[in-house]
Every structure is written in C-alpha cells, then in structure tokens.
XYZ file of C-alpha atoms in Angstrom:
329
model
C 76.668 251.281 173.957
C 79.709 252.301 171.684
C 82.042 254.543 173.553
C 83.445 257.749 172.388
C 86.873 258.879 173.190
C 87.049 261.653 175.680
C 87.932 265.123 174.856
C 91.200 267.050 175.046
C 94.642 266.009 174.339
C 95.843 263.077 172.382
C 99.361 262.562 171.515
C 100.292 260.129 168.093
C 103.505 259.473 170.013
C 106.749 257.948 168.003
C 107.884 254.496 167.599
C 110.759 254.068 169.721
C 113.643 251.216 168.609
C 116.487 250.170 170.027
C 120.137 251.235 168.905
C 120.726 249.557 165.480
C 124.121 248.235 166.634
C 122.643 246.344 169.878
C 119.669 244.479 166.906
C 120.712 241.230 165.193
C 117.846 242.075 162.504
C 117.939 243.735 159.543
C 116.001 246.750 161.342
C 116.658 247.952 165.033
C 114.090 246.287 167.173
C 111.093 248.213 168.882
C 111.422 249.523 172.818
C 108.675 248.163 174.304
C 110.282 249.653 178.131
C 111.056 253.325 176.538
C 107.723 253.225 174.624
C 106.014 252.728 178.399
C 108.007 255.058 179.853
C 106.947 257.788 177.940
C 103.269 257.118 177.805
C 103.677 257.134 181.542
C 105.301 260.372 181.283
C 102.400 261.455 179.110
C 99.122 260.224 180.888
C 100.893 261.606 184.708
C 101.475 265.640 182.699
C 97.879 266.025 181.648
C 97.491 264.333 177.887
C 94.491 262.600 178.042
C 94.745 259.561 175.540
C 97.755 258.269 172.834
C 97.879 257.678 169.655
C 100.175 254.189 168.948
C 101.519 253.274 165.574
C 99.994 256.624 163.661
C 101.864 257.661 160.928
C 104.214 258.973 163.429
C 104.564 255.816 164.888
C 105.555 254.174 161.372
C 103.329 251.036 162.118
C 104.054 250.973 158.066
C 107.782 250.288 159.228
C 106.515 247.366 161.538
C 105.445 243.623 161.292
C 102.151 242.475 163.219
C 103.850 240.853 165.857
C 105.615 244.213 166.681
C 102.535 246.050 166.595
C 100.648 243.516 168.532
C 103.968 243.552 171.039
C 104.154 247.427 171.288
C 99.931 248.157 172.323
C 99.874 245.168 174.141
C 103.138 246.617 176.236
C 101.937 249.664 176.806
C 98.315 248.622 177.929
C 100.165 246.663 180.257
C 103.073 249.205 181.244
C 99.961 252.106 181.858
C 97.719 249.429 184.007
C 101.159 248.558 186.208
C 101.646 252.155 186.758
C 97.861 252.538 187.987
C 96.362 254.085 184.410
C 94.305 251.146 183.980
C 92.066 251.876 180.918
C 93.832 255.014 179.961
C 93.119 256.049 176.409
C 94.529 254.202 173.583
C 93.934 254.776 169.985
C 95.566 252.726 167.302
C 96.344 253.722 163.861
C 95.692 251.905 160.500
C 97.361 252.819 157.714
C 96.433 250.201 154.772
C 93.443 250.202 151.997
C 93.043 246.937 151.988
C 89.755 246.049 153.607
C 90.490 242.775 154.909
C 93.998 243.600 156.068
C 92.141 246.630 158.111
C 89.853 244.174 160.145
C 93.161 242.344 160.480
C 94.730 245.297 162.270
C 91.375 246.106 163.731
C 91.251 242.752 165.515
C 94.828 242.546 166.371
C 94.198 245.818 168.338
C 90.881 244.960 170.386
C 93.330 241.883 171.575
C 95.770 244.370 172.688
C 93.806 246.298 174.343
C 93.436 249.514 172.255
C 89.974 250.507 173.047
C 89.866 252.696 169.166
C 90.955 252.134 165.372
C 92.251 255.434 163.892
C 91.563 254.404 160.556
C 93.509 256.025 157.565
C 91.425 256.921 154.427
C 92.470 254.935 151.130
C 94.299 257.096 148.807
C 96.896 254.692 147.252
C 94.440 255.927 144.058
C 93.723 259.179 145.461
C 92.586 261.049 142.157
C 90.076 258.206 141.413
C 88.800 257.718 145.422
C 85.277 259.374 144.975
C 83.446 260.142 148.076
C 80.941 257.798 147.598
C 83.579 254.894 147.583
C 85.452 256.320 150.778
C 81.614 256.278 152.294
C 81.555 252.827 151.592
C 84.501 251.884 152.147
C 84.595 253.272 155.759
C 80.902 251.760 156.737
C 82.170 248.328 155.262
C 84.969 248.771 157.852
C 82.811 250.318 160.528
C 80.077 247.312 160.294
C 82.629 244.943 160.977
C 85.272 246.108 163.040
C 85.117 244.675 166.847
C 86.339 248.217 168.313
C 84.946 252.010 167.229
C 87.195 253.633 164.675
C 88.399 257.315 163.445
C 88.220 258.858 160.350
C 92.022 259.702 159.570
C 91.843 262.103 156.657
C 96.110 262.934 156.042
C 95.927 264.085 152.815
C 99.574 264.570 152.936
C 100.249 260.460 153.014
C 97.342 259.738 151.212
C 97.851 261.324 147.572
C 95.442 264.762 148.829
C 92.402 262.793 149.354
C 90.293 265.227 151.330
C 87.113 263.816 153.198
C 84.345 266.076 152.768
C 81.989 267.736 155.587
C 79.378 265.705 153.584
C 80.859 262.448 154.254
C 81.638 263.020 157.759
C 78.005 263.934 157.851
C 76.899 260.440 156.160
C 79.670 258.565 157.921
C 79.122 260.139 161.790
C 75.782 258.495 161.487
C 76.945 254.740 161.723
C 77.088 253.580 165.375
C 80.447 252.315 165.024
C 82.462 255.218 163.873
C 82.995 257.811 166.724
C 85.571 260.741 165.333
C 88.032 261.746 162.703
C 90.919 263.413 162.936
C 91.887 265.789 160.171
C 95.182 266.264 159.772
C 95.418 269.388 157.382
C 94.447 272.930 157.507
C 91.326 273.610 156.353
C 90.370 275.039 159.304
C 86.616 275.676 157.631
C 85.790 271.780 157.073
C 86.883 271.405 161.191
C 84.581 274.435 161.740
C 81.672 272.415 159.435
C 82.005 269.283 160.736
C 81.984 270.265 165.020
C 79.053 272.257 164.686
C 76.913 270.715 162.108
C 73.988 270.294 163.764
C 72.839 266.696 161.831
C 76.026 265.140 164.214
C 75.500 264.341 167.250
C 78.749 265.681 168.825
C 78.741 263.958 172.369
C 78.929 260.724 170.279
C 81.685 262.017 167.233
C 84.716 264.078 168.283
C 86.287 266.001 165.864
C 90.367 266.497 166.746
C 93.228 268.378 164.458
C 96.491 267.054 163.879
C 97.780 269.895 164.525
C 98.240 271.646 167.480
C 98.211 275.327 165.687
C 94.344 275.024 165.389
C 93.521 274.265 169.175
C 92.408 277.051 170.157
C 90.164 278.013 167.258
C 88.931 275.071 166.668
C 87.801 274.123 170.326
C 86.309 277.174 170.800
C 83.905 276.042 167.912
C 83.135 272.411 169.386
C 85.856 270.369 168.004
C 86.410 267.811 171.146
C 90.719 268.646 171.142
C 93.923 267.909 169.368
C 95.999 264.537 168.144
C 99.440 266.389 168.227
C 103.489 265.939 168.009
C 104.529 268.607 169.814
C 102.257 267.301 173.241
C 104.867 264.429 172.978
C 107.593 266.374 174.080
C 105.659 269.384 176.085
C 102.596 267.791 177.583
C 102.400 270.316 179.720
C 102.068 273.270 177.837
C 99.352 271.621 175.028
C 97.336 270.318 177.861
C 96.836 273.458 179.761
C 96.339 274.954 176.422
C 93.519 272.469 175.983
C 92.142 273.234 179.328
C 91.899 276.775 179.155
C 90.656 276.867 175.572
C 87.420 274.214 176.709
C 86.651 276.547 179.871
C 82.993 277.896 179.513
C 82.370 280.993 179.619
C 85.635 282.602 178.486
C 86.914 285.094 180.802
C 89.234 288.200 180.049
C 91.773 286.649 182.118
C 91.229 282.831 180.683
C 91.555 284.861 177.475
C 94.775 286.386 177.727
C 96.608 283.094 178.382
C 95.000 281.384 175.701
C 96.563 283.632 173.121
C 99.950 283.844 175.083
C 99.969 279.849 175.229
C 98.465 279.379 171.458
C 101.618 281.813 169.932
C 103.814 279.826 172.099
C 102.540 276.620 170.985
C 102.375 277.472 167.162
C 105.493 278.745 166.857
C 106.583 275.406 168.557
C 105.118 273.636 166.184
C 106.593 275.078 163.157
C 109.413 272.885 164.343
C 106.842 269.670 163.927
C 106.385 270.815 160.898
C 109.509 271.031 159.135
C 111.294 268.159 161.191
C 108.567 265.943 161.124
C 109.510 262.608 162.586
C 112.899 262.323 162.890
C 112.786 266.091 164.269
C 110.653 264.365 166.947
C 112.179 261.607 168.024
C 115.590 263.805 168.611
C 113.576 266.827 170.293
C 112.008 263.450 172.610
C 116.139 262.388 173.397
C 117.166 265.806 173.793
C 114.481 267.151 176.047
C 112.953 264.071 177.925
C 116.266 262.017 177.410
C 114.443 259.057 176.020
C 114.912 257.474 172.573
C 117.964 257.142 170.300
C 119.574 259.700 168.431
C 119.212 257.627 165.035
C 115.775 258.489 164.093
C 113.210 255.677 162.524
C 113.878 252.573 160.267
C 114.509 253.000 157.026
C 113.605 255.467 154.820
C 113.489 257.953 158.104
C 117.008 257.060 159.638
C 119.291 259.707 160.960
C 119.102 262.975 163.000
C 118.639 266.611 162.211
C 121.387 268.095 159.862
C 124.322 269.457 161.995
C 123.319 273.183 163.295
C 119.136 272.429 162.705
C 118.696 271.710 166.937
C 120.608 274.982 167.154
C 118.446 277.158 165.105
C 115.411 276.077 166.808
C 116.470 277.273 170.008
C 114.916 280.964 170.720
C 111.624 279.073 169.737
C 111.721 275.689 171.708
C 113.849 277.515 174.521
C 110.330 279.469 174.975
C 108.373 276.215 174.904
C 111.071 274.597 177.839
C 110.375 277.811 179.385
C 106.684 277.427 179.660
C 106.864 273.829 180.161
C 108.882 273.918 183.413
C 106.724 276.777 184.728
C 103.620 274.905 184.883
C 102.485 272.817 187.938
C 100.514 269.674 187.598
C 97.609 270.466 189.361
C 96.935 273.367 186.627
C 95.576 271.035 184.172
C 93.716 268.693 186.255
C-alpha cells in the first residue's frame, strides 16, 4: 500500500555550503555535517518531516551527485541520531519527464521516502490543465516513490493547478499530496474538503505558514514552511493546537495569539526569501554561513535589514524560548 506523509509540520529547509574561500570549485561545496545538524535540530523541536532540495534548497544550484550526497547524508545523519525513518520529502524542480524519473530514482536510493514534484511552467501561458494532468500521471505511473503536487506559481511563470485537477490527479494511487505555495486560500479550502478525495490518502499542506491555522481547521493535513526552520518550536505548537478536536475557548485563544505571532514572522520569509533565511538560520541557531546561496542568491541582507526586523522576530525568539518540548508532543 502507498504511504501518505503524516500530518503537521514540514520544513523545505535551506541548502547549506561551505565558506566559498575554504572550496577549490567554482561554487562553495554543500555541508553535508551542518545540513544533519539542523534536521536533527528540527525532528528533536517538534517538525514532523523535511523538505530537502525545494526551491529553498536550490537543488537547481546543485549537480546529482550533490543531491544524491546531501539526502543520502541526512537519512543517514537522522538514523545515527535514532530518527530512523523520519520524514523526508525531496523536491523536483525540472519539466523534463525523463530527467524527473531521474531525480525520482536518485531519491528512492537515498532514502527519501516522497517526490515533491514541481509543476512545468517553463511555458506557463501555454501549460493547459489537461497537459499538467498528464503530465503528472505520466510521472506518477512511473515513479518508484509517491510524489507531491508542487504548484509555486511564483517559479513557475503563474501556472496555477486547479481544484479540478487535484480532483483528477488525487485519484492515481501514486500521487499522495500537493503543496500549494500561494495564497489562494479558497482552492486550499476546495481541495481539503472536497468530498470526491479521499483525504487520509492526499494531504493538502501551504507553503506558507500564514494560512495554518485557517487552513487546518478546514482539513488541510499542515504546513511546508521557512520560518519552522528557524522557530520549530513555535510553528509546531501552532500546528498542534490548530489540529486539536474539538476547539476549546482556551485552545482558541492561543491559536490566534500564536497565528499573529507567526504571520508577522513570516512577513520576514517573505521579503528575505532565501538568503533572509539562511542568515536568520546563522544568526539565531548559529549554523550556516553568512554568504547566502550560490550564485545568483550570494550575499547577506543589506546592512541595517537584520535590524529592522527586530521588534517582530524578537517576539518570535520570545515565544520560541518559552515553549517546552513536551508541549508539542
């Protein structure tokens, strides 16, 4: 039987490389050890799966070997640390068909247990829904692990997967989710409670962490987002509390307390995006460089941005540090 990946938490976490002076390539090289350490930090402060080599993760930035290199490392690094068969999804982020099973396979030998499979929109205006249909059950029907839907309209010249197609498409035994990474909070709303999906079998997660609330409390299985990478803590109990049944007047109240704290956090996602991350992930957790991703993302926030942020993320630290473990378990 195809498995489904659990509900609640998921984090696309960043690429991490090594300081550009200490690489005799033309890029830095990936960190394999930092990349473990903080999935280990993740999976022991309540997120419940990762997301490798997303489009945060720039797995376009990366060869095969380094792909292969970095989810086989951290299967490994998470099974040393006693997280054997901890949730990994992996991301791919090309059109081509055959290049998709490539990355497909590659990742089953790693030991990703998902494909979190990017919709082709290299010729977004002309990608009809019919074609993405086919397109994604010509994947699906051959692809040795379950896969995602990935709609990113933002990377993929605004194509925008239709509650229609997720209807069509949640039907094939071999595709288990999507994640939609926009905010039409109404086709999230569609697609978790239409009632032709059967919704033990096809989770439904945002990309962004604003929607959690809302959109759990109408059936979507949880979140894939940034800012988890940096406050686990906070997102996950967020995540608990929201998938409590029934709702409580107390339950309630922190819900809304935790979702303003966590949007507003998020608005620094937003605007940073990944080189915001990466330097929120050195600053806070002390892991990472300072010098951002490979080329074209290289650098750090303009001199004063960290600073501007602070009233905002101060809250989040705040929150973060006030929260035991055993909250969210």
């Amino acid at each position: 039987m195809t498995s489904s990946p659990p509900t609640g938490v998921f984090v696309p976490v960043p690429t991490f490389f090594k300081p550009a002076s200490a690489s005799k390539s033309v890029q830095p090289d990936i960190d394999v050890e930092t990349q473990v350490a903080h999935s280990i930090h993740l999976a022991r402060n309540g997120v419940r799966g990762l997301v490798l080599l997303g489009s945060t993760g720039e797995a376009i930035h990366m060869s095969r070997q380094e792909r292969f290199d970095m989810v086989s490392g951290v299967r490994k690094g998470l099974t040393d640390a006693g997280f054997k068969d901890y949730p990994i999804m992996a991301g791919v982020l090309i059109n081509s068909v055959d290049e998709v099973l490539e990355w497909l396979e590659d990742f089953k030998k790693a030991g990703a247990q998902w494909g979190l499979v990017l919709a082709p929109g290299y010729f977004g205006a002309a990608a009809s829904q019919a074609n993405i249909r086919e397109w994604y059950t010509i994947v699906a029907d051959r692809s040795p692990i379950p896969i995602l839907i990935y709609n990113y309209p933002g990377v993929t010249n605004n194509v925008m997967v239709t509650p229609e197609t997720y209807r069509v498409l949640a039907q094939h035994p071999n595709i288990v989710g999507c994640k939609m990474s926009h905010g039409n909070v109404s086709y999230h709303v569609q697609v978790s409670l239409d009632p032709e999906i059967d919704h033990n079998k096809f989770r439904v997660y945002s990309g962004f962490g604003q929607q959690l609330g809302p959109i759990v409390l109408f059936n979507a299985a949880g979140v894939i987002d940034g800012l988890a990478g940096i406050y686990p803590k906070t997102v996950s109990l967020l995540m608990k509390l929201s998938e409590q049944r029934p709702i409580t007047e107390e339950n309630l109240k922190k819900i809304q307390e935790l979702q303003y704290i966590v949007s507003a956090g998020e608005e620094f996602i937003g605007s940073s995006g990944i080189i915001g991350i990466k330097e929120a992930v050195k600053r806070v957790l002390g892991m990472g460089t300072m010098e951002g991703g490979r080329l074209p993302l290289k650098g750090k926030l303009a001199e004063g941005e960290w600073e501007k942020w602070d009233t905002i993320l101060g809250r989040v630290q705040k929150t973060e540090e006030s929260i035991d473990a055993a909250e969210f378990r």
